């Protein structure tokens, strides 16, 4: 890719397999390099300051974003139109963040439908019913959260310690409104920003008889609908 003949992005390899015809598929992306500094220079002048702040948080000031990702999916048919979907993978932003997911779910497909077709059409969330399962999200600090705390403190004109104290107070407030699971999640993010933890792990026990698409309709209600556990390490 290029902007005005200068390289703005390079990619070593990309492989996508989403049909699951052989029972498995996934997305694998290796060594995507984005020259954010060059891209920002091409942006409108009035947008560059905000874009540079975002770039500095993501890249620790280098302006060079390096991304690797790999996600696998596997479908194991059971009785009739029911089967288990397994998925796991990682996304790594160099000097910023590692995000990993691990999913096991029981799905009921509409009569005559195939999971490969629903995935290829992008209609799996609309058509499948959930029969239970487990989802785990892991966030590992690689510098992103510490820089977010510094940026937040700078923008508010207070010290980093004051900003973190304020964030914990807000976490307690949201916990009173939305429940202790939300409080634990927000406090876990503050722990990452403060350096008190290196990883945040969120585990959800997925309920049965739910339409997958409905999860996106009211994300703030997710802790009540799932048994959510939050752990910092």
mmCIF file of C-alpha atoms in Angstrom:
data_model
loop_
_atom_site.group_PDB
_atom_site.id
_atom_site.type_symbol
_atom_site.label_atom_id
_atom_site.label_comp_id
_atom_site.label_asym_id
_atom_site.label_seq_id
_atom_site.Cartn_x
_atom_site.Cartn_y
_atom_site.Cartn_z
ATOM 1 C CA UNK A 1 0.000 0.000 0.000
ATOM 2 C CA UNK A 2 1.220 3.533 -0.619
ATOM 3 C CA UNK A 3 0.375 7.172 -0.232
ATOM 4 C CA UNK A 4 2.043 9.492 -2.803
ATOM 5 C CA UNK A 5 4.411 6.649 -3.745
ATOM 6 C CA UNK A 6 5.752 6.339 -0.173
ATOM 7 C CA UNK A 7 5.093 3.009 1.574
ATOM 8 C CA UNK A 8 2.396 3.423 4.187
ATOM 9 C CA UNK A 9 1.903 -0.247 5.007
ATOM 10 C CA UNK A 10 3.618 -3.573 4.500
ATOM 11 C CA UNK A 11 2.307 -7.073 5.176
ATOM 12 C CA UNK A 12 4.411 -10.209 5.246
ATOM 13 C CA UNK A 13 1.568 -12.708 4.938
ATOM 14 C CA UNK A 14 -2.223 -12.981 5.163
ATOM 15 C CA UNK A 15 -4.376 -16.108 5.049
ATOM 16 C CA UNK A 16 -8.150 -16.260 5.466
ATOM 17 C CA UNK A 17 -10.297 -19.380 5.600
ATOM 18 C CA UNK A 18 -13.856 -18.784 6.797
ATOM 19 C CA UNK A 19 -15.897 -21.501 5.123
ATOM 20 C CA UNK A 20 -15.146 -24.333 7.617
ATOM 21 C CA UNK A 21 -15.781 -26.831 4.837
ATOM 22 C CA UNK A 22 -13.074 -29.047 6.269
ATOM 23 C CA UNK A 23 -14.260 -28.448 9.811
ATOM 24 C CA UNK A 24 -11.771 -25.684 10.576
ATOM 25 C CA UNK A 25 -10.754 -22.244 9.403
ATOM 26 C CA UNK A 26 -9.430 -18.956 10.607
ATOM 27 C CA UNK A 27 -7.507 -15.780 9.976
ATOM 28 C CA UNK A 28 -3.744 -15.477 10.122
ATOM 29 C CA UNK A 29 -1.945 -12.174 9.658
ATOM 30 C CA UNK A 30 1.803 -11.801 10.065
ATOM 31 C CA UNK A 31 3.892 -8.656 10.380
ATOM 32 C CA UNK A 32 1.511 -5.905 9.336
ATOM 33 C CA UNK A 33 3.496 -2.660 9.551
ATOM 34 C CA UNK A 34 1.618 0.643 9.381
ATOM 35 C CA UNK A 35 3.470 3.928 9.086
ATOM 36 C CA UNK A 36 1.029 5.993 11.118
ATOM 37 C CA UNK A 37 3.278 9.038 11.016
ATOM 38 C CA UNK A 38 3.139 9.073 7.226
ATOM 39 C CA UNK A 39 -0.611 8.519 7.188
ATOM 40 C CA UNK A 40 -1.151 11.361 9.650
ATOM 41 C CA UNK A 41 0.912 13.705 7.462
ATOM 42 C CA UNK A 42 -1.624 13.049 4.705
ATOM 43 C CA UNK A 43 -4.628 13.773 6.965
ATOM 44 C CA UNK A 44 -6.360 17.177 7.132
ATOM 45 C CA UNK A 45 -4.332 19.629 9.219
ATOM 46 C CA UNK A 46 -7.059 20.125 11.833
ATOM 47 C CA UNK A 47 -7.141 16.377 12.576
ATOM 48 C CA UNK A 48 -3.406 15.758 12.928
ATOM 49 C CA UNK A 49 -2.967 16.706 16.600
ATOM 50 C CA UNK A 50 -5.593 14.232 17.803
ATOM 51 C CA UNK A 51 -4.344 11.536 15.441
ATOM 52 C CA UNK A 52 -0.770 12.006 16.689
ATOM 53 C CA UNK A 53 -1.945 11.556 20.287
ATOM 54 C CA UNK A 54 -3.587 8.262 19.310
ATOM 55 C CA UNK A 55 -0.485 7.212 17.389
ATOM 56 C CA UNK A 56 1.778 8.016 20.342
ATOM 57 C CA UNK A 57 -0.345 5.892 22.669
ATOM 58 C CA UNK A 58 -0.386 2.957 20.251
ATOM 59 C CA UNK A 59 3.274 3.089 19.192
ATOM 60 C CA UNK A 60 5.067 4.719 22.154
ATOM 61 C CA UNK A 61 5.912 7.671 19.939
ATOM 62 C CA UNK A 62 7.561 5.740 17.096
ATOM 63 C CA UNK A 63 4.679 6.238 14.664
ATOM 64 C CA UNK A 64 5.208 2.654 13.451
ATOM 65 C CA UNK A 65 2.434 0.190 14.296
ATOM 66 C CA UNK A 66 3.313 -3.508 14.122
ATOM 67 C CA UNK A 67 0.490 -6.034 14.302
ATOM 68 C CA UNK A 68 0.399 -9.849 14.295
ATOM 69 C CA UNK A 69 -2.780 -11.901 14.603
ATOM 70 C CA UNK A 70 -3.920 -15.492 14.380
ATOM 71 C CA UNK A 71 -7.424 -16.837 15.020
ATOM 72 C CA UNK A 72 -8.521 -20.449 14.578
ATOM 73 C CA UNK A 73 -12.060 -21.828 14.433
ATOM 74 C CA UNK A 74 -13.233 -25.437 14.513
ATOM 75 C CA UNK A 75 -16.737 -26.881 14.093
ATOM 76 C CA UNK A 76 -17.643 -30.272 15.567
ATOM 77 C CA UNK A 77 -21.131 -31.500 14.557
ATOM 78 C CA UNK A 78 -23.244 -33.269 17.150
ATOM 79 C CA UNK A 79 -26.888 -34.345 16.813
ATOM 80 C CA UNK A 80 -28.975 -32.932 13.978
ATOM 81 C CA UNK A 81 -28.331 -29.244 13.462
ATOM 82 C CA UNK A 82 -26.380 -28.906 16.698
ATOM 83 C CA UNK A 83 -22.643 -28.653 17.044
ATOM 84 C CA UNK A 84 -19.817 -27.096 19.003
ATOM 85 C CA UNK A 85 -17.836 -24.116 17.802
ATOM 86 C CA UNK A 86 -14.323 -23.728 19.160
ATOM 87 C CA UNK A 87 -12.287 -20.608 18.514
ATOM 88 C CA UNK A 88 -9.079 -19.203 19.914
ATOM 89 C CA UNK A 89 -6.479 -16.711 18.882
ATOM 90 C CA UNK A 90 -4.249 -13.779 19.676
ATOM 91 C CA UNK A 91 -3.737 -10.250 18.410
ATOM 92 C CA UNK A 92 -0.495 -8.517 19.303
ATOM 93 C CA UNK A 93 0.330 -4.830 18.973
ATOM 94 C CA UNK A 94 4.058 -4.492 19.504
ATOM 95 C CA UNK A 95 4.943 -2.355 22.545
ATOM 96 C CA UNK A 96 1.227 -1.899 23.267
ATOM 97 C CA UNK A 97 -1.099 -4.823 23.910
ATOM 98 C CA UNK A 98 -1.728 -8.526 23.586
ATOM 99 C CA UNK A 99 -5.347 -9.673 23.318
ATOM 100 C CA UNK A 100 -6.283 -13.350 23.376
ATOM 101 C CA UNK A 101 -9.664 -15.066 23.140
ATOM 102 C CA UNK A 102 -10.819 -18.615 23.815
ATOM 103 C CA UNK A 103 -14.369 -19.702 22.963
ATOM 104 C CA UNK A 104 -16.304 -22.945 23.255
ATOM 105 C CA UNK A 105 -20.018 -22.769 22.490
ATOM 106 C CA UNK A 106 -22.876 -25.102 21.656
ATOM 107 C CA UNK A 107 -24.849 -23.827 18.669
ATOM 108 C CA UNK A 108 -28.162 -24.863 17.170
ATOM 109 C CA UNK A 109 -28.427 -24.025 13.468
ATOM 110 C CA UNK A 110 -31.659 -23.532 11.513
ATOM 111 C CA UNK A 111 -33.003 -26.632 9.778
ATOM 112 C CA UNK A 112 -30.968 -27.367 6.667
ATOM 113 C CA UNK A 113 -28.360 -24.680 7.336
ATOM 114 C CA UNK A 114 -24.619 -25.300 7.461
ATOM 115 C CA UNK A 115 -22.198 -23.406 9.657
ATOM 116 C CA UNK A 116 -19.811 -22.843 6.729
ATOM 117 C CA UNK A 117 -22.565 -21.159 4.713
ATOM 118 C CA UNK A 118 -23.690 -18.984 7.618
ATOM 119 C CA UNK A 119 -20.128 -17.866 8.275
ATOM 120 C CA UNK A 120 -19.496 -17.132 4.598
ATOM 121 C CA UNK A 121 -22.733 -15.136 4.393
ATOM 122 C CA UNK A 122 -22.049 -13.338 7.660
ATOM 123 C CA UNK A 123 -25.406 -14.466 9.085
ATOM 124 C CA UNK A 124 -24.257 -16.817 11.866
ATOM 125 C CA UNK A 125 -25.106 -14.273 14.591
ATOM 126 C CA UNK A 126 -28.582 -13.798 13.153
ATOM 127 C CA UNK A 127 -29.463 -17.441 12.593
ATOM 128 C CA UNK A 128 -27.801 -19.533 15.300
ATOM 129 C CA UNK A 129 -29.158 -20.127 18.801
ATOM 130 C CA UNK A 130 -26.738 -20.543 21.691
ATOM 131 C CA UNK A 131 -26.934 -23.612 23.862
ATOM 132 C CA UNK A 132 -24.344 -22.612 26.424
ATOM 133 C CA UNK A 133 -20.581 -22.412 26.505
ATOM 134 C CA UNK A 134 -17.637 -20.431 27.756
ATOM 135 C CA UNK A 135 -15.746 -17.372 26.531
ATOM 136 C CA UNK A 136 -12.478 -16.012 27.854
ATOM 137 C CA UNK A 137 -10.828 -12.696 26.997
ATOM 138 C CA UNK A 138 -7.277 -11.975 28.118
ATOM 139 C CA UNK A 139 -5.627 -8.555 27.895
ATOM 140 C CA UNK A 140 -1.899 -8.359 28.573
ATOM 141 C CA UNK A 141 -0.263 -4.987 29.141
ATOM 142 C CA UNK A 142 2.612 -4.160 26.804
ATOM 143 C CA UNK A 143 2.695 -0.427 27.477
ATOM 144 C CA UNK A 144 -0.665 0.748 26.114
ATOM 145 C CA UNK A 145 -2.522 1.126 29.405
ATOM 146 C CA UNK A 146 0.315 2.979 31.131
ATOM 147 C CA UNK A 147 0.410 5.466 28.272
ATOM 148 C CA UNK A 148 -3.380 5.848 28.390
ATOM 149 C CA UNK A 149 -3.131 6.842 32.055
ATOM 150 C CA UNK A 150 -0.398 9.364 31.274
ATOM 151 C CA UNK A 151 -2.413 10.829 28.412
ATOM 152 C CA UNK A 152 -5.575 11.032 30.518
ATOM 153 C CA UNK A 153 -3.748 12.805 33.327
ATOM 154 C CA UNK A 154 -2.131 15.259 30.894
ATOM 155 C CA UNK A 155 -5.424 16.085 29.208
ATOM 156 C CA UNK A 156 -7.097 16.752 32.579
ATOM 157 C CA UNK A 157 -4.152 18.700 33.955
ATOM 158 C CA UNK A 158 -3.639 16.479 36.994
ATOM 159 C CA UNK A 159 -0.990 14.021 38.165
ATOM 160 C CA UNK A 160 -1.075 10.390 37.091
ATOM 161 C CA UNK A 161 -1.753 9.341 40.700
ATOM 162 C CA UNK A 162 -4.727 11.699 40.855
ATOM 163 C CA UNK A 163 -6.014 10.418 37.530
ATOM 164 C CA UNK A 164 -5.825 6.791 38.701
ATOM 165 C CA UNK A 165 -7.573 7.639 41.967
ATOM 166 C CA UNK A 166 -10.295 9.384 39.991
ATOM 167 C CA UNK A 167 -10.630 6.353 37.706
ATOM 168 C CA UNK A 168 -11.086 4.043 40.698
ATOM 169 C CA UNK A 169 -13.767 6.329 42.111
ATOM 170 C CA UNK A 170 -15.564 6.234 38.772
ATOM 171 C CA UNK A 171 -15.258 2.431 38.701
ATOM 172 C CA UNK A 172 -16.992 2.249 42.074
ATOM 173 C CA UNK A 173 -19.729 4.553 40.779
ATOM 174 C CA UNK A 174 -20.338 2.424 37.706
ATOM 175 C CA UNK A 175 -20.349 -0.626 39.971
ATOM 176 C CA UNK A 176 -23.203 0.849 41.972
ATOM 177 C CA UNK A 177 -25.177 1.412 38.757
ATOM 178 C CA UNK A 178 -24.345 -1.757 36.819
ATOM 179 C CA UNK A 179 -23.189 -4.251 39.423
ATOM 180 C CA UNK A 180 -20.006 -5.602 41.022
ATOM 181 C CA UNK A 181 -18.867 -7.372 37.847
ATOM 182 C CA UNK A 182 -18.638 -4.075 35.978
ATOM 183 C CA UNK A 183 -16.824 -2.578 38.964
ATOM 184 C CA UNK A 184 -14.306 -5.431 38.964
ATOM 185 C CA UNK A 185 -13.760 -5.082 35.214
ATOM 186 C CA UNK A 186 -13.111 -1.331 35.429
ATOM 187 C CA UNK A 187 -10.873 -1.718 38.461
ATOM 188 C CA UNK A 188 -8.940 -4.370 36.557
ATOM 189 C CA UNK A 189 -8.337 -1.908 33.732
ATOM 190 C CA UNK A 190 -7.153 0.654 36.273
ATOM 191 C CA UNK A 191 -4.766 -1.961 37.704
ATOM 192 C CA UNK A 192 -3.268 -2.360 34.229
ATOM 193 C CA UNK A 193 -2.856 1.413 33.912
ATOM 194 C CA UNK A 194 -1.314 1.677 37.383
ATOM 195 C CA UNK A 195 1.127 -1.181 36.861
ATOM 196 C CA UNK A 196 -0.446 -3.256 39.619
ATOM 197 C CA UNK A 197 -1.262 -6.062 37.197
ATOM 198 C CA UNK A 198 0.118 -7.351 33.907
ATOM 199 C CA UNK A 199 -2.937 -9.240 32.716
ATOM 200 C CA UNK A 200 -6.710 -8.941 32.920
ATOM 201 C CA UNK A 201 -8.769 -12.068 32.314
ATOM 202 C CA UNK A 202 -12.541 -11.914 31.793
ATOM 203 C CA UNK A 203 -14.457 -15.197 31.701
ATOM 204 C CA UNK A 204 -18.094 -15.527 30.665
ATOM 205 C CA UNK A 205 -20.311 -18.585 31.124
ATOM 206 C CA UNK A 206 -22.598 -18.350 28.108
ATOM 207 C CA UNK A 207 -26.305 -18.991 28.760
ATOM 208 C CA UNK A 208 -28.494 -21.363 26.784
ATOM 209 C CA UNK A 209 -31.357 -20.537 24.439
ATOM 210 C CA UNK A 210 -30.095 -17.122 23.433
ATOM 211 C CA UNK A 211 -29.865 -15.604 19.974
ATOM 212 C CA UNK A 212 -26.246 -14.626 19.426
ATOM 213 C CA UNK A 213 -27.196 -11.342 17.776
ATOM 214 C CA UNK A 214 -29.007 -10.227 20.917
ATOM 215 C CA UNK A 215 -25.715 -9.958 22.816
ATOM 216 C CA UNK A 216 -24.758 -6.878 20.807
ATOM 217 C CA UNK A 217 -28.082 -5.133 21.385
ATOM 218 C CA UNK A 218 -27.482 -4.278 25.055
ATOM 219 C CA UNK A 219 -23.791 -4.778 25.984
ATOM 220 C CA UNK A 220 -24.209 -3.132 29.409
ATOM 221 C CA UNK A 221 -26.570 -5.952 30.393
ATOM 222 C CA UNK A 222 -24.055 -8.692 29.593
ATOM 223 C CA UNK A 223 -22.763 -9.132 33.172
ATOM 224 C CA UNK A 224 -26.311 -9.810 34.363
ATOM 225 C CA UNK A 225 -27.052 -12.270 31.577
ATOM 226 C CA UNK A 226 -23.774 -14.142 31.974
ATOM 227 C CA UNK A 227 -21.837 -15.368 34.946
ATOM 228 C CA UNK A 228 -18.832 -13.090 34.500
ATOM 229 C CA UNK A 229 -15.601 -13.484 36.434
ATOM 230 C CA UNK A 230 -12.786 -10.923 36.361
ATOM 231 C CA UNK A 231 -9.228 -11.759 37.421
ATOM 232 C CA UNK A 232 -5.999 -9.749 37.378
ATOM 233 C CA UNK A 233 -2.573 -11.290 37.386
#
